[in-house]
Amino acid sequence: MSRPVNIVIAMVSLVTGYYLLSALPTTAGGIEWISLILQALGFAFAIAFANIQNDIWDLDSDRLNRPERPLVSGKVSVAAARRAWILLLVLTVAAGLADSLMTKTNFTACIFFVLLGALLVAYNKWLKHIPLLKNMTVAFLCATPLILCLFYPTGLKESIESTLGISNKIGLLYPAMLFAILLTTAREIYKDLEDETGDLKAGIMTFPLIAGAPTARRLAGLICLFTWAILPLPVAQGYYPMLFLIITGIAFTPAVIAILVFANKRNYRNAQKLVKIAMFAGLIALVVSC
């Protein structure tokens, strides 16, 4: 129910973000170890609470689309799941508050995790019922570890004269953000395509059901192609060396082709897996070439 794979992805994204900014605890002027640990725990708690809450509120549709899930199968009671998500939400905010109090960073982490918790509840309650907006919200949520890296104050001087001003931080992080947002949007559309039959029976209106499967499939494919087309941008702007383009070109090109092939064959599950692999390939390319 807590989706451990998603938790690992969030933690990797968080560490990657600070690495790209040269702000890991092992770097002079980087964040403290306790901050990194508390932030990682904050994301773990947030993802766990959001997914458990979502499983409770999606119980009817999961009976059709995800019969193997613990709540549907009866392995976990709704009452126990409800207590778990409330506790995890409290722990999410507590992790941010502890970070702010222990490191004296103007409550940046605390405010961030309060807003993140509010957005996750809003998504589960309202936003996920709005076609396409729900896909884009999930994509934005996947980029939140990088957004925290962007705004979290480090020991590095961040004035206009600094070599790591806010514009440079954005330049170093936006390729990873684009990978997260664009590819997650495509993956979420493929997920809706896979769940189309069950969603229709449950009365859940998704983008493929409203616009039609061919249109949804084309949009997801165009997003993947657009992501591939803008790969040279960070290199052209001088934020990353040519090595980034070489690695992503080698890894991403066949992945995009395979994604489009699987999608056209209506094999949306494999298309989703490949999108996730492509996302990881992009992050690895950023780390290696940084």
Short mmCIF file of C-alpha atoms in Angstrom, two decimals:
data_model
loop_
_atom_site.label_atom_id
_atom_site.label_comp_id
_atom_site.label_asym_id
_atom_site.label_seq_id
_atom_site.Cartn_x
_atom_site.Cartn_y
_atom_site.Cartn_z
CA MET A 1 0.00 0.00 0.00
CA SER A 2 2.86 2.42 0.68
CA ARG A 3 4.40 1.93 -2.81
CA PRO A 4 8.06 1.39 -1.75
CA VAL A 5 9.29 1.78 -5.34
CA ASN A 6 7.86 5.30 -5.47
CA ILE A 7 9.50 6.08 -2.13
CA VAL A 8 12.88 4.95 -3.46
CA ILE A 9 12.41 7.07 -6.61
CA ALA A 10 11.65 10.15 -4.48
CA MET A 11 14.72 9.57 -2.30
CA VAL A 12 16.95 9.07 -5.34
CA SER A 13 15.54 12.26 -6.89
CA LEU A 14 16.23 14.19 -3.67
CA VAL A 15 19.84 13.01 -3.45
CA THR A 16 20.30 13.61 -7.19
CA GLY A 17 19.03 17.17 -6.84
CA TYR A 18 21.48 18.05 -4.09
CA TYR A 19 24.27 16.28 -5.99
CA LEU A 20 23.61 18.35 -9.11
CA LEU A 21 23.83 21.48 -6.96
CA SER A 22 27.02 20.22 -5.27
CA ALA A 23 25.14 20.57 -1.99
CA LEU A 24 25.33 17.06 -0.52
CA PRO A 25 26.55 16.76 3.10
CA THR A 26 29.90 15.48 1.82
CA THR A 27 30.47 18.78 -0.02
CA ALA A 28 31.78 21.96 1.57
CA GLY A 29 28.82 24.27 2.11
CA GLY A 30 26.31 21.49 1.50
CA ILE A 31 23.29 20.64 3.63
CA GLU A 32 23.67 18.77 6.90
CA TRP A 33 23.27 15.00 7.12
CA ILE A 34 20.34 15.37 9.49
CA SER A 35 18.55 17.56 6.93
CA LEU A 36 18.98 15.01 4.16
CA ILE A 37 17.78 12.17 6.40
CA LEU A 38 14.74 14.08 7.68
CA GLN A 39 13.79 15.24 4.19
CA ALA A 40 14.07 11.69 2.84
CA LEU A 41 11.89 10.47 5.71
CA GLY A 42 9.42 13.29 5.04
CA PHE A 43 8.99 12.14 1.45
CA ALA A 44 8.72 8.50 2.52
CA PHE A 45 5.97 9.33 5.02
CA ALA A 46 4.19 11.61 2.51
CA ILE A 47 4.15 9.04 -0.28
CA ALA A 48 3.02 6.30 2.08
CA PHE A 49 0.18 8.34 3.58
CA ALA A 50 -1.02 9.57 0.18
CA ASN A 51 -1.11 6.10 -1.34
CA ILE A 52 -2.86 4.53 1.65
CA GLN A 53 -5.43 7.33 1.68
CA ASN A 54 -5.88 6.94 -2.07
CA ASP A 55 -6.46 3.19 -1.70
CA ILE A 56 -9.21 3.85 0.86
CA TRP A 57 -10.98 6.43 -1.29
CA ASP A 58 -10.50 4.37 -4.48
CA LEU A 59 -11.78 1.11 -3.03
CA ASP A 60 -14.67 0.74 -5.50
CA SER A 61 -12.60 1.24 -8.65
CA ASP A 62 -9.75 -0.91 -7.29
CA ARG A 63 -12.17 -3.84 -7.00
CA LEU A 64 -12.26 -3.73 -10.81
CA ASN A 65 -8.76 -2.49 -11.72
CA ARG A 66 -6.53 -3.66 -8.83
CA PRO A 67 -8.16 -6.69 -7.12
CA GLU A 68 -4.79 -7.76 -5.70
CA ARG A 69 -4.40 -4.70 -3.46
CA PRO A 70 -4.49 -5.34 0.33
CA LEU A 71 -7.70 -3.42 1.07
CA VAL A 72 -9.61 -5.08 -1.76
CA SER A 73 -8.36 -8.56 -0.86
CA GLY A 74 -9.15 -8.01 2.82
CA LYS A 75 -5.56 -8.38 4.03
CA VAL A 76 -5.77 -4.93 5.65
CA SER A 77 -8.89 -3.38 7.19
CA VAL A 78 -10.10 0.09 6.21
CA ALA A 79 -9.96 1.20 9.86
CA ALA A 80 -6.31 0.18 10.21
CA ALA A 81 -5.44 1.86 6.91
CA ARG A 82 -7.17 5.07 8.01
CA ARG A 83 -5.20 5.18 11.27
CA ALA A 84 -2.00 4.55 9.30
CA TRP A 85 -2.43 7.43 6.85
CA ILE A 86 -3.32 9.90 9.60
CA LEU A 87 -0.21 8.91 11.57
CA LEU A 88 1.96 9.12 8.44
CA LEU A 89 0.62 12.59 7.60
CA VAL A 90 1.54 13.78 11.10
CA LEU A 91 5.01 12.26 10.69
CA THR A 92 5.40 14.02 7.31
CA VAL A 93 4.90 17.44 8.88
CA ALA A 94 6.95 16.45 11.94
CA ALA A 95 9.94 15.56 9.74
CA GLY A 96 9.83 19.01 8.13
CA LEU A 97 9.40 20.74 11.49
CA ALA A 98 12.31 18.80 13.00
CA ASP A 99 14.53 19.77 10.07
CA SER A 100 13.61 23.44 10.44
CA LEU A 101 14.16 23.50 14.21
CA MET A 102 17.43 21.55 14.15
CA THR A 103 19.03 23.43 11.25
CA LYS A 104 17.42 26.88 11.67
CA THR A 105 16.50 27.22 7.98
CA ASN A 106 13.55 29.62 8.34
CA PHE A 107 11.03 26.78 8.42
CA THR A 108 11.57 26.08 4.70
CA ALA A 109 11.22 22.30 5.09
CA CYS A 110 8.27 22.57 7.47
CA ILE A 111 6.31 24.87 5.13
CA PHE A 112 7.22 22.66 2.18
CA PHE A 113 5.92 19.45 3.77
CA VAL A 114 2.74 21.15 5.03
CA LEU A 115 2.03 22.33 1.46
CA LEU A 116 2.95 18.92 0.06
CA GLY A 117 0.57 17.18 2.47
CA ALA A 118 -2.23 19.61 1.56
CA LEU A 119 -1.65 19.05 -2.17
CA LEU A 120 -1.67 15.27 -1.74
CA VAL A 121 -4.98 15.38 0.15
CA ALA A 122 -6.42 17.75 -2.47
CA TYR A 123 -5.30 15.38 -5.21
CA ASN A 124 -6.89 12.34 -3.57
CA LYS A 125 -10.11 14.23 -2.79
CA TRP A 126 -10.68 16.39 -5.87
CA LEU A 127 -7.89 16.75 -8.44
CA LYS A 128 -7.71 13.09 -9.45
CA HIS A 129 -11.30 13.32 -10.69
CA ILE A 130 -10.40 16.02 -13.25
CA PRO A 131 -9.16 14.39 -16.49
CA LEU A 132 -5.63 15.32 -17.58
CA LEU A 133 -5.22 17.72 -14.63
CA LYS A 134 -4.84 14.65 -12.43
CA ASN A 135 -2.06 13.35 -14.70
CA MET A 136 -0.26 16.68 -14.60
CA THR A 137 -0.63 16.90 -10.81
CA VAL A 138 1.00 13.49 -10.37
CA ALA A 139 3.80 14.63 -12.68
CA PHE A 140 4.31 17.78 -10.62
CA LEU A 141 4.35 15.73 -7.41
CA CYS A 142 7.14 13.58 -8.86
CA ALA A 143 9.24 16.72 -9.25
CA THR A 144 8.70 17.93 -5.66
CA PRO A 145 11.99 16.48 -4.31
CA LEU A 146 13.83 18.63 -6.87
CA ILE A 147 11.68 21.65 -6.00
CA LEU A 148 12.70 21.28 -2.35
CA CYS A 149 16.35 21.15 -3.45
CA LEU A 150 15.80 24.36 -5.42
CA PHE A 151 14.38 26.40 -2.53
CA TYR A 152 16.09 24.81 0.47
CA PRO A 153 18.86 27.11 1.78
CA THR A 154 22.30 25.53 1.82
CA GLY A 155 25.60 26.71 3.24
CA LEU A 156 26.49 28.01 -0.20
CA LYS A 157 26.23 31.74 -0.75
CA GLU A 158 23.31 32.42 -3.10
CA SER A 159 23.62 36.11 -3.86
CA ILE A 160 23.56 37.63 -7.35
CA GLU A 161 27.36 37.60 -7.38
CA SER A 162 27.51 33.96 -6.32
CA THR A 163 28.50 31.24 -8.73
CA LEU A 164 25.38 29.39 -7.56
CA GLY A 165 22.63 31.98 -7.80
CA ILE A 166 18.99 30.99 -8.15
CA SER A 167 19.15 31.15 -11.96
CA ASN A 168 22.07 28.72 -12.00
CA LYS A 169 20.25 26.43 -9.58
CA ILE A 170 17.28 26.39 -11.93
CA GLY A 171 19.60 25.73 -14.88
CA LEU A 172 21.15 22.74 -13.14
CA LEU A 173 17.84 21.29 -11.96
CA TYR A 174 15.36 22.00 -14.74
CA PRO A 175 16.49 19.09 -16.99
CA ALA A 176 15.73 16.65 -14.16
CA MET A 177 12.43 18.44 -13.49
CA LEU A 178 11.46 18.18 -17.15
CA PHE A 179 12.28 14.47 -17.17
CA ALA A 180 10.12 13.97 -14.09
CA ILE A 181 7.17 16.13 -15.17
CA LEU A 182 6.95 15.28 -18.87
CA LEU A 183 7.66 11.57 -18.65
CA THR A 184 5.42 11.08 -15.62
CA THR A 185 2.58 12.80 -17.48
CA ALA A 186 3.06 10.35 -20.36
CA ARG A 187 3.26 7.40 -17.96
CA GLU A 188 0.06 8.45 -16.19
CA ILE A 189 -1.78 8.65 -19.52
CA TYR A 190 -0.61 5.14 -20.39
CA LYS A 191 -1.79 4.04 -16.93
CA ASP A 192 -5.24 5.49 -17.62
CA LEU A 193 -5.28 3.70 -20.97
CA GLU A 194 -4.50 0.42 -19.23
CA ASP A 195 -7.27 1.01 -16.66
CA GLU A 196 -9.81 2.21 -19.25
CA THR A 197 -12.23 -0.73 -18.94
CA GLY A 198 -12.33 -0.73 -15.14
CA ASP A 199 -12.59 3.07 -14.94
CA LEU A 200 -15.54 3.03 -17.34
CA LYS A 201 -17.37 0.43 -15.23
CA ALA A 202 -16.62 2.39 -12.05
CA GLY A 203 -17.82 5.63 -13.62
CA ILE A 204 -14.42 7.33 -13.36
CA MET A 205 -13.87 9.83 -16.16
CA THR A 206 -10.27 9.86 -17.36
CA PHE A 207 -8.65 11.60 -20.32
CA PRO A 208 -8.69 8.48 -22.56
CA LEU A 209 -12.40 7.97 -21.87
CA ILE A 210 -13.25 11.59 -22.70
CA ALA A 211 -10.89 12.28 -25.61
CA GLY A 212 -10.70 8.71 -26.88
CA ALA A 213 -7.91 6.15 -26.62
CA PRO A 214 -6.25 7.11 -29.95
CA THR A 215 -6.03 10.78 -28.94
CA ALA A 216 -4.66 9.91 -25.49
CA ARG A 217 -2.15 7.52 -27.02
CA ARG A 218 -0.98 10.19 -29.48
CA LEU A 219 -0.63 12.80 -26.72
CA ALA A 220 1.49 10.48 -24.56
CA GLY A 221 3.65 9.65 -27.57
CA LEU A 222 4.09 13.33 -28.46
CA ILE A 223 5.17 14.10 -24.89
CA CYS A 224 7.84 11.38 -25.10
CA LEU A 225 9.02 12.68 -28.48
CA PHE A 226 9.10 16.27 -27.21
CA THR A 227 11.22 15.19 -24.24
CA TRP A 228 13.61 13.49 -26.66
CA ALA A 229 13.70 16.57 -28.93
CA ILE A 230 14.75 18.98 -26.15
CA LEU A 231 17.64 16.83 -24.92
CA PRO A 232 20.23 19.17 -26.56
CA LEU A 233 18.85 22.23 -24.72
CA PRO A 234 20.83 21.96 -21.44
CA VAL A 235 24.01 21.41 -23.48
CA ALA A 236 23.29 24.36 -25.79
CA GLN A 237 22.72 26.58 -22.75
CA GLY A 238 26.04 25.54 -21.24
CA TYR A 239 24.71 23.90 -18.09
CA TYR A 240 25.82 20.38 -19.04
CA PRO A 241 28.62 19.01 -21.27
CA MET A 242 28.19 17.09 -24.51
CA LEU A 243 28.55 13.86 -22.52
CA PHE A 244 24.98 14.39 -21.24
CA LEU A 245 23.61 14.45 -24.79
CA ILE A 246 25.63 11.39 -25.79
CA ILE A 247 24.43 9.30 -22.84
CA THR A 248 20.79 10.36 -23.11
CA GLY A 249 20.84 9.98 -26.88
CA ILE A 250 22.13 6.42 -26.65
CA ALA A 251 19.76 5.40 -23.84
CA PHE A 252 16.69 7.49 -24.59
CA THR A 253 16.33 7.07 -28.36
CA PRO A 254 15.67 3.29 -28.38
CA ALA A 255 13.54 3.65 -25.25
CA VAL A 256 11.22 6.17 -26.93
CA ILE A 257 10.93 3.97 -30.01
CA ALA A 258 10.06 0.96 -27.85
CA ILE A 259 7.52 3.00 -25.85
CA LEU A 260 5.72 4.04 -29.03
CA VAL A 261 5.75 0.48 -30.37
CA PHE A 262 4.33 -0.99 -27.15
CA ALA A 263 1.68 1.75 -26.96
CA ASN A 264 0.56 1.13 -30.54
CA LYS A 265 0.24 -2.56 -29.69
CA ARG A 266 -1.95 -1.59 -26.69
CA ASN A 267 0.68 -3.00 -24.33
CA TYR A 268 0.40 -0.07 -21.95
CA ARG A 269 1.96 -1.80 -18.96
CA ASN A 270 5.28 -2.29 -20.76
CA ALA A 271 5.05 1.25 -22.11
CA GLN A 272 4.76 2.52 -18.52
CA LYS A 273 7.77 0.47 -17.42
CA LEU A 274 9.89 1.81 -20.26
CA VAL A 275 8.92 5.40 -19.48
CA LYS A 276 10.11 4.86 -15.91
CA ILE A 277 13.37 3.35 -17.19
CA ALA A 278 13.83 6.33 -19.53
CA MET A 279 13.36 8.66 -16.57
CA PHE A 280 16.07 6.88 -14.60
CA ALA A 281 18.37 6.94 -17.64
CA GLY A 282 17.98 10.71 -17.80
CA LEU A 283 18.82 11.12 -14.11
CA ILE A 284 21.86 8.86 -14.47
CA ALA A 285 23.04 10.91 -17.46
CA LEU A 286 22.73 14.10 -15.42
CA VAL A 287 24.72 12.64 -12.52
CA VAL A 288 27.47 11.16 -14.71
CA SER A 289 27.91 14.28 -16.83
CA CYS A 290 27.62 16.83 -14.00
#
